[in-house]
Amino acid sequence: MTNSSGASLAQPDAGSRLAGWGKVLGIFGLLVAIVVTTGAMNPRFFGAENLENVLQRTALFGIIGIGAAFPIVTAGIDLSIGSVIALVATCLPPLLDAGVPAGPAVIAVLLLAAGLGLIHGLLITRLGLQPFVVTLCGLLVYRGVARYIVDDQTVGFGDSYDGLRTLATGRPFSIGALDVPAPALVLLAVAVLAAIFLGRSVWGRWMLALGRNPTAARYAGVPVERVTILAYVICSLLAGVGGVLFALDVNSVQPASMGNFYELYAIAAAVLGGCSLRGGEGSILGVVLGAAVMRLLYNSIVLLGIPSQLEFAIVGGVLLLGAIADEVVRRLAEARRARERARARTERTT
Amino acid sequence: MTTRLSARGLVRRFPGVLALGGVDLDAGPGEVVALVGENGAGKSTLLKCLAGLEQPDEGSMTYEGGAWAPRSTADAASGGVALVHQELCLAENLSAAENIGLGREPRRGWMPLVDREVLRERAAHALERVGATFGPDVKVETLAAGQRQLVEIAKGIDQDARVLILDEPTSSLTSRETARLFELVHQLRADDITVLYVSHRLTEILELADRAFVLRDGQNAGHLTRDELTRDAMVRMMVGRDLAPPAARAVAGEAAGAPVLELKELVSDAFPAAAVDLQVRPGELVGLAGLVGAGRTELLETVFGLRAPVSGEVRVEGQPRRFRGPRDAAAAGLALVPEDRKLQGLLLEEGVRVNTALATLDRRSRRGIVDRAAEREVAAAQVDRLGVRTSGIEQVVQTLSGGNQQKVVVGRWLAAEPAILLMDEPTRGVDVGAREELYLLLERLAAEGLAVLFASSDMEELLRLADRVVVLHDGQVTGTLDRSLATEEAVMELATGGGLEAEGSTTI
């Protein structure tokens, strides 16, 4: 996608580059393996309709996965993503029905989402509350508010607002027989911007640094609080973007179930894509691949006729394997580092 | 001489590292045996082998005439060899008695219940033997560092330890606590206990040790009997060469002009009753002396905006400044190299480049995007200037030695071209050789017009570097000594609040 997606601060030269790209390559290998096996066992997989569907879902979950990666990079977490999606999705149709034009309505709900992220960030940095607690409360509160606003009724866009709905359902251009879904373009734009931000910008580098060691970052003059707040704002804003697209896509928003568990899918995509919950490591390309792997797994469960009751077990199993592989790689890297140290020592003494 | 504990040809390998390359050691009853060496010389690994925390790959150990191969610290302790850790490992939420009996609690008959009376009695007895002034029921979290150490030693006594291993026991003690510990060590020796003593502070070893084993790079570098034991001999064996006498400044600078940093009745939140006045001129090296807890770190942190001052002001180039955080302070031309470089200084998993550029990223960027060429350039320039020994600017700093890590933090701030450099314990955990390099660097920087204010607990460092020594006691300046007047005795006198607690120790 872009060459700025390498994991963590360490990039050019040396072995750190390999270690960073190793995770991305690993997840890419997993993706290829799933595509090849599923395609071999059920040729319908390569049908344009199926691929468009996978791409559509990957795009939607990729966007919220990228959002989830930012708090994780700061060694925090955001559990409220699913409820922010539900809140945004339930607010949008009534706004439009009240006569607000599509553009301002979308901007309003996105501002609402970003504002919630700002509140999370302020509570975490200024009051020193734990991210887990703050966003867990968010998860509960926004779900309740969403259900209350529309009195638990299903809302949607009906047959109106087709122009707006092309954001989610449009197929702006084709590659061969494949009509590329519009959300894939949104994902592309979000991913490129996020990768440049995290890998190349001063603020992104600060974010990675404070994820590694917040005290050292503070002592080095990094505006730790503001950068942390920004991570939560980005996360909620992208959850809002996801919420708008999900709502336009399904066209029937049930406030009690919309976005349930989506924060966990988003976090899983981020972790699968190489973000460490310890903070300081994250690759946007990895997160996108992670989201793709999750969607492909679901798709192959369906196409291969695996009992759908096993869905969670399979996704959970793959995540666990990924975590185990990551740990093994980390230990190997540590052993290599120890050898480096030994070499440095012998060089010093001679 | 009889031998109680001995090691022959101990080898311990870690992935890619030979920590011990065939080390010998002997210690007899009623003896204080010192173990000295630079960081990474293998002292800790040797101790861990003796105390069961590590198992040697080759070689043999004997204890009281039999083979000695403890599988764990509990195993070693039940045999009579107890290790008192450098960083004390106590459960702070438990009482002294509960800590002393941890893992060996007396039971009530067959039931899995602790017999609290027996435990208290045992603990009280052990605490009495180490001369503790507190009882067995005190919660450890309420105890000071020196008292906690007594709990650890009492734990060893309670296990009938015949060999007590003290690893850097004074690193977090006040001079008074240190003096008490020395008395205790003498008493333990009189009780026929073997004490293995590890310390960086050579004056302590001169005072306590009956003999010393010197290690270098995992090998025995030499053995010194009481008669041969001198500071020079130890240093020569530790570094494998003679060091220039550290007394004089190598580069003489000249402080000139108006003060670049002035503290006017500055009150930090740690010592609300103490106001500090202090000035540093360009080209001047000013040392902050004082006992542990005298407020040196708090003062530096207040100047750097890490703590909000209660009252008073910080003036930079004559202008009163109010810093809301380190960022403001850095923008005003200040830099702080903190006390604990692993916790407060470095991103350990990142490379030299990332760590060096961290404080000046925004200067090396265009429209918010980091200029990576400029970043590499500044890292390479600092590595070059400070002589950081590294395989390249991407080497992960975790793998660097303490001295080189410290240079990386210094380089980060030199890259910001500060007018005022604050340093908290400039050479803590830095090898003797690298220490000298850092001294030369600071002298050179001062000669180039940098104003340096550094806090140090190392008397030699203060006397070697400082143009002026400002002594703190309980947050208050008790005196300022010019270079010509700064002697160990004079500084100690002021550091202890004018001789109230003056003791023979030279560690402050």
PDB file of C-alpha atoms in Angstrom, chain B residues 43 144 166 171 264 283 290 310 418 426 467 474:
ATOM      1  CA  LYS B  43      29.987 -10.263  40.074  1.00  0.00           C
ATOM      2  CA  ALA B 144      12.980   3.318  55.195  1.00  0.00           C
ATOM      3  CA  LEU B 166      25.315  -8.445  50.401  1.00  0.00           C
ATOM      4  CA  SER B 171      23.325   1.959  47.099  1.00  0.00           C
ATOM      5  CA  LYS B 264      15.478  33.031  43.284  1.00  0.00           C
ATOM      6  CA  GLY B 283      31.196  27.888  31.366  1.00  0.00           C
ATOM      7  CA  GLY B 290      23.777  16.262  49.697  1.00  0.00           C
ATOM      8  CA  VAL B 310       5.497  26.343  45.201  1.00  0.00           C
ATOM      9  CA  PRO B 418      21.098  23.905  25.200  1.00  0.00           C
ATOM     10  CA  PRO B 426      25.962  11.913  35.577  1.00  0.00           C
ATOM     11  CA  ASP B 467      33.896  24.759  40.089  1.00  0.00           C
ATOM     12  CA  ASP B 474      16.573  18.874  53.841  1.00  0.00           C
TER      13      ASP B 474
END
